[in-house]
GROMACS .gro file of C-alpha atoms in nm:
model
  391
    1MET     CA    1 -11.260   0.841  -3.713
    2THR     CA    2 -11.539   0.606  -3.734
    3ALA     CA    3 -11.651   0.360  -3.464
    4LYS     CA    4 -11.485   0.108  -3.663
    5SER     CA    5 -11.166   0.201  -3.735
    6SER     CA    6 -11.119   0.328  -3.388
    7GLU     CA    7 -11.134  -0.012  -3.261
    8ASP     CA    8 -10.896  -0.148  -3.478
    9PHE     CA    9 -10.678   0.104  -3.389
   10TRP     CA   10 -10.614  -0.016  -3.046
   11ASN     CA   11 -10.685  -0.416  -3.153
   12THR     CA   12 -10.396  -0.315  -3.408
   13SER     CA   13 -10.138  -0.106  -3.176
   14SER     CA   14  -9.858  -0.236  -3.059
   15SER     CA   15  -9.934   0.013  -2.740
   16SER     CA   16 -10.206  -0.206  -2.631
   17ALA     CA   17 -10.434  -0.086  -2.370
   18PHE     CA   18 -10.426  -0.180  -1.980
   19ASN     CA   19 -10.586  -0.507  -1.920
   20PHE     CA   20 -10.713  -0.629  -1.601
   21ASP     CA   21 -10.684  -0.962  -1.717
   22ASP     CA   22 -10.296  -0.930  -1.706
   23ASP     CA   23 -10.277  -0.974  -1.296
   24GLU     CA   24 -10.434  -1.286  -1.354
   25ASP     CA   25 -10.142  -1.551  -1.265
   26ASP     CA   26 -10.091  -1.823  -1.540
   27GLY     CA   27  -9.832  -1.973  -1.375
   28SER     CA   28  -9.533  -1.889  -1.546
   29GLN     CA   29  -9.340  -1.585  -1.510
   30PRO     CA   30  -9.049  -1.381  -1.716
   31GLU     CA   31  -8.733  -1.559  -1.665
   32TYR     CA   32  -8.527  -1.204  -1.669
   33VAL     CA   33  -8.699  -1.112  -1.333
   34PHE     CA   34  -8.533  -1.366  -1.110
   35THR     CA   35  -8.237  -1.438  -1.276
   36SER     CA   36  -7.923  -1.187  -1.234
   37ILE     CA   37  -7.824  -1.015  -1.561
   38PRO     CA   38  -7.467  -1.150  -1.786
   39GLU     CA   39  -7.132  -0.991  -1.617
   40GLU     CA   40  -6.991  -0.890  -2.000
   41ASN     CA   41  -7.328  -0.696  -1.983
   42SER     CA   42  -7.261  -0.547  -1.669
   43ILE     CA   43  -6.865  -0.443  -1.696
   44LEU     CA   44  -6.860  -0.026  -1.904
   45SER     CA   45  -6.552  -0.007  -2.050
   46ILE     CA   46  -6.349   0.288  -1.969
   47HIS     CA   47  -6.306   0.400  -2.347
   48SER     CA   48  -6.677   0.471  -2.314
   49ILE     CA   49  -6.680   0.736  -2.062
   50ILE     CA   50  -6.303   0.880  -2.145
   51SER     CA   51  -6.132   0.864  -2.521
   52LYS     CA   52  -5.788   0.655  -2.490
   53THR     CA   53  -5.647   0.982  -2.605
   54SER     CA   54  -5.736   1.192  -2.306
   55LEU     CA   55  -5.669   0.866  -2.066
   56ASN     CA   56  -5.302   0.826  -2.172
   57LEU     CA   57  -5.256   1.259  -2.154
   58ILE     CA   58  -5.370   1.227  -1.787
   59LEU     CA   59  -5.186   0.904  -1.669
   60ASP     CA   60  -4.867   1.087  -1.827
   61ASP     CA   61  -4.945   1.374  -1.626
   62LEU     CA   62  -4.930   1.184  -1.286
   63LYS     CA   63  -4.652   0.986  -1.366
   64SER     CA   64  -4.487   1.348  -1.463
   65THR     CA   65  -4.569   1.454  -1.096
   66ASN     CA   66  -4.411   1.133  -0.923
   67GLU     CA   67  -4.136   1.132  -1.051
   68TYR     CA   68  -3.816   1.405  -0.946
   69VAL     CA   69  -3.609   1.425  -1.178
   70ALA     CA   70  -3.210   1.456  -1.002
   71PRO     CA   71  -3.034   1.799  -1.054
   72PRO     CA   72  -2.708   1.791  -1.213
   73VAL     CA   73  -2.413   1.682  -1.049
   74GLU     CA   74  -2.209   1.925  -1.086
   75GLU     CA   75  -2.456   2.157  -0.849
   76VAL     CA   76  -2.451   1.913  -0.560
   77ILE     CA   77  -2.029   1.882  -0.607
   78LEU     CA   78  -2.063   2.298  -0.583
   79LYS     CA   79  -2.305   2.282  -0.291
   80MET     CA   80  -2.067   2.076  -0.137
   81LEU     CA   81  -1.799   2.273  -0.198
   82THR     CA   82  -2.030   2.591  -0.073
   83GLY     CA   83  -2.098   2.444   0.209
   84GLN     CA   84  -2.511   2.477   0.115
   85LYS     CA   85  -2.738   2.167   0.196
   86TYR     CA   86  -2.701   1.877  -0.031
   87SER     CA   87  -2.873   1.526  -0.017
   88LEU     CA   88  -2.739   1.254  -0.203
   89GLU     CA   89  -2.999   1.020  -0.236
   90VAL     CA   90  -3.182   1.144  -0.508
   91TYR     CA   91  -2.922   0.989  -0.741
   92LYS     CA   92  -3.058   0.663  -0.795
   93LYS     CA   93  -2.980   0.572  -1.100
   94PHE     CA   94  -2.636   0.328  -1.121
   95THR     CA   95  -2.516   0.568  -1.410
   96ASP     CA   96  -2.596   0.893  -1.204
   97LYS     CA   97  -2.393   0.740  -0.905
   98LEU     CA   98  -2.077   0.699  -1.139
   99VAL     CA   99  -2.092   1.032  -1.205
  100LEU     CA  100  -2.107   1.180  -0.910
  101LEU     CA  101  -1.796   0.984  -0.796
  102ASP     CA  102  -1.626   1.080  -1.136
  103SER     CA  103  -1.696   1.501  -1.046
  104ALA     CA  104  -1.598   1.429  -0.653
  105LEU     CA  105  -1.277   1.270  -0.817
  106GLU     CA  106  -1.224   1.553  -1.044
  107SER     CA  107  -1.280   1.789  -0.718
  108MET     CA  108  -0.982   1.698  -0.561
  109ASP     CA  109  -1.147   1.740  -0.246
  110GLY     CA  110  -1.050   1.492   0.041
  111ASP     CA  111  -1.415   1.565   0.193
  112ILE     CA  112  -1.611   1.530  -0.076
  113ILE     CA  113  -1.473   1.249  -0.245
  114LEU     CA  114  -1.495   1.047   0.110
  115ASN     CA  115  -1.861   1.158   0.144
  116VAL     CA  116  -1.961   1.014  -0.215
  117ILE     CA  117  -1.756   0.676  -0.166
  118LEU     CA  118  -1.950   0.634   0.178
  119PHE     CA  119  -2.299   0.727  -0.007
  120LEU     CA  120  -2.183   0.459  -0.318
  121LYS     CA  121  -2.082   0.172  -0.025
  122SER     CA  122  -2.432   0.235   0.139
  123THR     CA  123  -2.648   0.190  -0.195
  124LEU     CA  124  -2.439  -0.040  -0.424
  125ARG     CA  125  -2.395  -0.407  -0.366
  126PRO     CA  126  -1.988  -0.494  -0.250
  127ASN     CA  127  -1.900  -0.688  -0.521
  128ILE     CA  128  -2.049  -0.338  -0.764
  129PHE     CA  129  -1.879  -0.151  -0.538
  130PHE     CA  130  -1.553  -0.299  -0.501
  131HIS     CA  131  -1.508  -0.326  -0.871
  132GLN     CA  132  -1.561   0.043  -0.891
  133LEU     CA  133  -1.331   0.161  -0.689
  134ALA     CA  134  -1.057  -0.035  -0.867
  135LYS     CA  135  -1.108   0.138  -1.159
  136ARG     CA  136  -1.032   0.473  -0.954
  137LYS     CA  137  -0.724   0.429  -0.740
  138LEU     CA  138  -0.754   0.749  -0.624
  139ALA     CA  139  -1.099   0.658  -0.463
  140VAL     CA  140  -0.898   0.336  -0.343
  141LYS     CA  141  -0.673   0.581  -0.134
  142HIS     CA  142  -0.896   0.776  -0.009
  143TYR     CA  143  -1.141   0.522   0.187
  144ALA     CA  144  -0.856   0.357   0.252
  145ILE     CA  145  -0.715   0.628   0.518
  146HIS     CA  146  -1.093   0.685   0.587
  147LEU     CA  147  -1.053   0.349   0.747
  148ILE     CA  148  -0.686   0.338   0.814
  149VAL     CA  149  -0.751   0.649   1.070
  150ASN     CA  150  -1.081   0.465   1.198
  151ASN     CA  151  -0.911   0.132   1.339
  152HIS     CA  152  -1.081  -0.063   1.095
  153TYR     CA  153  -0.776  -0.285   0.977
  154SER     CA  154  -0.955  -0.572   0.878
  155GLU     CA  155  -1.200  -0.356   0.626
  156VAL     CA  156  -0.852  -0.236   0.474
  157ALA     CA  157  -0.730  -0.582   0.415
  158ASP     CA  158  -1.062  -0.668   0.247
  159LEU     CA  159  -1.031  -0.358   0.004
  160TYR     CA  160  -0.684  -0.379  -0.068
  161MET     CA  161  -0.751  -0.744  -0.152
  162ARG     CA  162  -1.115  -0.704  -0.360
  163THR     CA  163  -0.936  -0.415  -0.553
  164GLY     CA  164  -0.629  -0.573  -0.625
  165LEU     CA  165  -0.395  -0.397  -0.455
  166ASN     CA  166  -0.192  -0.709  -0.261
  167SER     CA  167   0.090  -0.487  -0.228
  168ASN     CA  168  -0.062  -0.260  -0.004
  169MET     CA  169  -0.055  -0.511   0.267
  170LYS     CA  170   0.284  -0.471   0.384
  171GLN     CA  171   0.230  -0.168   0.482
  172LEU     CA  172  -0.085  -0.274   0.668
  173TYR     CA  173   0.118  -0.506   0.843
  174TYR     CA  174   0.353  -0.210   1.021
  175LEU     CA  175   0.003   0.005   1.037
  176ILE     CA  176  -0.138  -0.217   1.277
  177GLY     CA  177   0.127  -0.168   1.495
  178ARG     CA  178   0.135   0.216   1.510
  179ASP     CA  179   0.109   0.370   1.865
  180ILE     CA  180   0.162   0.069   2.063
  181ARG     CA  181   0.436   0.123   2.264
  182ASN     CA  182   0.390  -0.224   2.468
  183LYS     CA  183   0.588  -0.547   2.320
  184GLU     CA  184   0.366  -0.787   2.391
  185SER     CA  185   0.068  -0.665   2.284
  186LEU     CA  186   0.205  -0.570   1.927
  187LEU     CA  187   0.357  -0.923   1.893
  188LYS     CA  188   0.035  -1.089   1.976
  189ARG     CA  189  -0.183  -0.814   1.712
  190LEU     CA  190   0.089  -0.891   1.466
  191GLU     CA  191   0.063  -1.242   1.451
  192THR     CA  192  -0.307  -1.259   1.427
  193PHE     CA  193  -0.242  -1.045   1.089
  194THR     CA  194   0.002  -1.297   1.015
  195ALA     CA  195  -0.192  -1.608   1.028
  196GLU     CA  196  -0.499  -1.434   0.884
  197HIS     CA  197  -0.357  -1.226   0.603
  198LEU     CA  198   0.008  -1.369   0.530
  199GLN     CA  199  -0.065  -1.540   0.250
  200LYS     CA  200  -0.246  -1.257   0.055
  201VAL     CA  201   0.113  -1.089   0.025
  202ASN     CA  202   0.226  -1.172  -0.277
  203ASN     CA  203   0.559  -1.060  -0.322
  204ASN     CA  204   0.789  -1.265  -0.148
  205ASP     CA  205   1.021  -1.016  -0.062
  206ASP     CA  206   0.770  -0.855   0.157
  207LYS     CA  207   0.621  -1.176   0.294
  208LEU     CA  208   1.021  -1.222   0.401
  209GLU     CA  209   1.060  -0.906   0.591
  210ILE     CA  210   0.697  -0.943   0.755
  211LEU     CA  211   0.848  -1.282   0.848
  212GLU     CA  212   1.161  -1.163   0.997
  213ASN     CA  213   0.981  -0.839   1.149
  214SER     CA  214   0.764  -1.091   1.382
  215GLN     CA  215   1.082  -1.302   1.438
  216LEU     CA  216   1.251  -0.995   1.546
  217LEU     CA  217   0.945  -0.912   1.788
  218LYS     CA  218   0.960  -1.232   1.967
  219TRP     CA  219   1.337  -1.206   1.993
  220GLN     CA  220   1.273  -0.852   2.156
  221VAL     CA  221   0.999  -0.986   2.380
  222GLU     CA  222   1.223  -1.275   2.517
  223LYS     CA  223   1.495  -1.087   2.585
  224ASN     CA  224   1.347  -0.734   2.676
  225GLU     CA  225   1.517  -0.550   2.409
  226ASN     CA  226   1.384  -0.221   2.219
  227CYS     CA  227   1.524  -0.170   1.883
  228ASP     CA  228   1.314  -0.075   1.554
  229SER     CA  229   1.552  -0.319   1.319
  230ILE     CA  230   1.729  -0.603   1.278
  231ILE     CA  231   2.067  -0.401   1.196
  232GLU     CA  232   1.950  -0.119   1.467
  233GLN     CA  233   1.939  -0.433   1.725
  234LEU     CA  234   2.242  -0.631   1.623
  235ALA     CA  235   2.455  -0.322   1.614
  236VAL     CA  236   2.317  -0.269   1.980
  237LEU     CA  237   2.405  -0.604   2.100
  238CYS     CA  238   2.734  -0.633   1.932
  239LYS     CA  239   2.819  -0.323   2.126
  240ASN     CA  240   2.706  -0.448   2.443
  241GLU     CA  241   2.864  -0.787   2.384
  242PHE     CA  242   3.214  -0.642   2.311
  243GLU     CA  243   3.224  -0.418   2.608
  244LYS     CA  244   3.115  -0.744   2.847
  245ASN     CA  245   3.342  -0.937   2.614
  246LYS     CA  246   3.590  -0.854   2.411
  247ASN     CA  247   3.712  -1.188   2.295
  248SER     CA  248   3.357  -1.370   2.187
  249ILE     CA  249   3.082  -1.326   1.931
  250GLU     CA  250   2.902  -1.628   1.971
  251ILE     CA  251   2.563  -1.444   2.099
  252LEU     CA  252   2.601  -1.241   1.776
  253LEU     CA  253   2.632  -1.554   1.591
  254ASP     CA  254   2.317  -1.707   1.732
  255PHE     CA  255   2.116  -1.390   1.677
  256LYS     CA  256   2.251  -1.400   1.325
  257LYS     CA  257   2.162  -1.742   1.252
  258ARG     CA  258   1.788  -1.689   1.459
  259LEU     CA  259   1.726  -1.383   1.270
  260LYS     CA  260   1.816  -1.481   0.925
  261ILE     CA  261   2.066  -1.225   0.863
  262ASP     CA  262   2.288  -1.216   0.557
  263ASP     CA  263   2.664  -1.224   0.575
  264PHE     CA  264   2.690  -0.887   0.461
  265ALA     CA  265   2.460  -0.751   0.654
  266PHE     CA  266   2.624  -0.934   0.932
  267GLU     CA  267   2.971  -0.805   0.891
  268TRP     CA  268   2.931  -0.434   0.746
  269THR     CA  269   2.719  -0.414   1.136
  270VAL     CA  270   3.018  -0.567   1.315
  271LEU     CA  271   3.260  -0.375   1.128
  272ASN     CA  272   3.083  -0.055   1.197
  273VAL     CA  273   3.054  -0.096   1.580
  274LEU     CA  274   3.410  -0.208   1.615
  275ALA     CA  275   3.539   0.062   1.438
  276SER     CA  276   3.303   0.344   1.593
  277MET     CA  277   3.458   0.183   1.935
  278GLU     CA  278   3.857   0.162   1.801
  279LEU     CA  279   3.862  -0.208   1.918
  280TRP     CA  280   4.120  -0.240   1.644
  281PRO     CA  281   4.276  -0.602   1.745
  282GLN     CA  282   3.919  -0.721   1.761
  283LEU     CA  283   3.849  -0.567   1.409
  284THR     CA  284   4.172  -0.773   1.336
  285GLU     CA  285   4.086  -1.039   1.476
  286LEU     CA  286   3.790  -1.105   1.294
  287PHE     CA  287   3.882  -1.036   0.929
  288VAL     CA  288   4.275  -1.076   0.914
  289LYS     CA  289   4.320  -1.462   0.870
  290PRO     CA  290   4.636  -1.669   0.753
  291ASN     CA  291   4.614  -1.773   0.473
  292TRP     CA  292   4.850  -2.109   0.458
  293LEU     CA  293   4.851  -2.143   0.048
  294THR     CA  294   5.002  -1.786   0.010
  295LYS     CA  295   5.185  -1.789   0.374
  296LYS     CA  296   5.040  -1.443   0.390
  297ASN     CA  297   4.741  -1.263   0.510
  298SER     CA  298   4.417  -1.247   0.361
  299LEU     CA  299   4.070  -1.066   0.453
  300LYS     CA  300   3.892  -1.296   0.469
  301THR     CA  301   3.494  -1.130   0.419
  302VAL     CA  302   3.216  -1.115   0.187
  303MET     CA  303   3.237  -0.762   0.133
  304PRO     CA  304   3.515  -0.661  -0.139
  305ALA     CA  305   3.830  -0.529  -0.031
  306GLU     CA  306   3.752  -0.132  -0.121
  307ILE     CA  307   3.383  -0.134   0.064
  308PHE     CA  308   3.573  -0.271   0.419
  309VAL     CA  309   3.792   0.037   0.382
  310TYR     CA  310   3.538   0.311   0.327
  311GLY     CA  311   3.352   0.165   0.600
  312LEU     CA  312   3.675   0.222   0.868
  313SER     CA  313   3.720   0.574   0.666
  314ARG     CA  314   3.384   0.654   0.766
  315HIS     CA  315   3.505   0.656   1.157
  316GLU     CA  316   3.823   0.833   1.101
  317SER     CA  317   4.060   0.560   1.175
  318PRO     CA  318   4.379   0.641   1.187
  319LYS     CA  319   4.572   0.603   0.855
  320GLU     CA  320   4.810   0.294   1.023
  321ILE     CA  321   4.470   0.105   1.073
  322LEU     CA  322   4.338   0.246   0.688
  323GLU     CA  323   4.688   0.147   0.487
  324LEU     CA  324   4.681  -0.189   0.682
  325TYR     CA  325   4.370  -0.302   0.516
  326LEU     CA  326   4.472  -0.099   0.159
  327PRO     CA  327   4.709  -0.390   0.000
  328TYR     CA  328   4.368  -0.598   0.036
  329ILE     CA  329   4.243  -0.434  -0.251
  330SER     CA  330   4.362  -0.667  -0.566
  331ASP     CA  331   4.323  -0.325  -0.813
  332SER     CA  332   4.638  -0.197  -0.710
  333GLU     CA  333   4.513   0.120  -0.897
  334ARG     CA  334   4.194   0.179  -0.762
  335GLY     CA  335   4.410   0.112  -0.396
  336LEU     CA  336   4.668   0.347  -0.462
  337TYR     CA  337   4.325   0.638  -0.574
  338LEU     CA  338   4.153   0.566  -0.234
  339ALA     CA  339   4.525   0.586  -0.035
  340GLN     CA  340   4.512   0.960  -0.226
  341LYS     CA  341   4.169   1.025  -0.113
  342MET     CA  342   4.206   0.957   0.238
  343ASN     CA  343   4.619   1.088   0.233
  344CYS     CA  344   4.722   0.811   0.338
  345HIS     CA  345   5.068   0.917   0.261
  346LYS     CA  346   5.269   0.628   0.335
  347PHE     CA  347   5.090   0.399   0.127
  348VAL     CA  348   5.113   0.609  -0.179
  349ILE     CA  349   5.495   0.673  -0.123
  350GLN     CA  350   5.543   0.247  -0.094
  351HIS     CA  351   5.345   0.245  -0.385
  352TYR     CA  352   5.547   0.428  -0.586
  353ILE     CA  353   5.869   0.331  -0.483
  354LYS     CA  354   5.743  -0.073  -0.544
  355GLU     CA  355   5.664   0.086  -0.868
  356ARG     CA  356   6.011   0.252  -0.938
  357ASP     CA  357   5.826   0.589  -1.083
  358ARG     CA  358   6.071   0.849  -0.965
  359LEU     CA  359   5.895   1.151  -1.109
  360ALA     CA  360   5.566   1.067  -0.947
  361LEU     CA  361   5.755   0.995  -0.594
  362ILE     CA  362   5.922   1.346  -0.672
  363GLN     CA  363   5.547   1.540  -0.767
  364TYR     CA  364   5.417   1.365  -0.464
  365LYS     CA  365   5.693   1.499  -0.228
  366SER     CA  366   5.505   1.830  -0.258
  367LYS     CA  367   5.163   1.704  -0.085
  368VAL     CA  368   5.335   1.599   0.270
  369SER     CA  369   5.451   1.815   0.528
  370PRO     CA  370   5.869   1.858   0.528
  371GLN     CA  371   5.978   1.712   0.861
  372ASP     CA  372   5.697   1.480   0.829
  373GLU     CA  373   5.786   1.074   0.837
  374GLU     CA  374   5.633   1.034   0.496
  375TYR     CA  375   5.901   1.381   0.328
  376PHE     CA  376   6.246   1.168   0.504
  377LEU     CA  377   6.103   0.874   0.334
  378ILE     CA  378   6.068   1.023   0.005
  379LYS     CA  379   6.380   1.219   0.035
  380ASN     CA  380   6.563   0.912   0.157
  381ALA     CA  381   6.412   0.682  -0.126
  382LEU     CA  382   6.552   0.923  -0.381
  383LEU     CA  383   6.876   0.933  -0.248
  384SER     CA  384   6.961   0.519  -0.227
  385ASN     CA  385   7.193   0.359  -0.462
  386ASP     CA  386   6.981   0.061  -0.427
  387LYS     CA  387   6.645   0.141  -0.640
  388LYS     CA  388   6.632   0.120  -1.015
  389TRP     CA  389   6.438   0.395  -1.121
  390LYS     CA  390   6.189   0.326  -1.442
  391ASN     CA  391   6.236   0.711  -1.523
   0.00000   0.00000   0.00000
């Protein structure tokens, strides 16, 4: 290289030689020395470090390690059946919880069913919980028993209402009173129930029964009585009254009115009490009344005469008492049948005599004992010339 070409190189080269004159301050500085680098140029894209595919693989792997897969429901039910350790908390999904409930019901094991129900109660919103129970009546039954055993009667009422089992409210009324011996305490508790829940009872007959029972309880508290039902109380009252005063039923009629006892139940109870006490005159006085139109006595009762006679026969009433009431049966053939069943021979014999049925009378003669009054009644009728027999 010549001296000229060497000089040209340094003067024209992009790599200039060091110049001490560069240190001289010319009053101006490069802008980039004191200004910040633009923000967009300071953030590096993650994909400049790792590919998108590799990043997704890493994220998926982290997700799989954080998620816990719940075991099959069958495994947990089996552990519960065999007394092994188990956890229901691993079932987070709503669908899994329903499968768990259905599997518990299929197991028919009360403890398993209850444990699963209580788990659902603690993890589901109340409206969803009751809605699902309403679809599974067996689940409602098990949960109700659990609440009843633990005396959570308000919760039982809520359960019945929210699952559409209003018909069970009457059952709850009687359950509330169990194990309470003191009548006054029982009355207070049942009055509270009636005030809070009676309007929820849909069946009118159930409502009426609850009200009648409450009226009985009030009456018993006032009179210091202690029977389990209205009819039983009526029977006891009837017996006591006729033992003290055999000619008055005013207290009985007052009890009937207050407790709204229907005529049939009242008369049937009084009939049975008087028959059991063998108070036949009082029975006749109450139920046999003169008929001014026919000039004969008639049976004054809402009961059919056949039922009345049957009621008497249950107490082994004397034959003459039964025969006193048998004529009140309007169907003579039915009356005859009952008389034969109850061995009321005199009534049967008189019926055949009235019907002028000689052959029937002869056949019936074999059913009575010789020397009995009924035997001579048949014999005398057959020997009488006053009868014109039809056969």
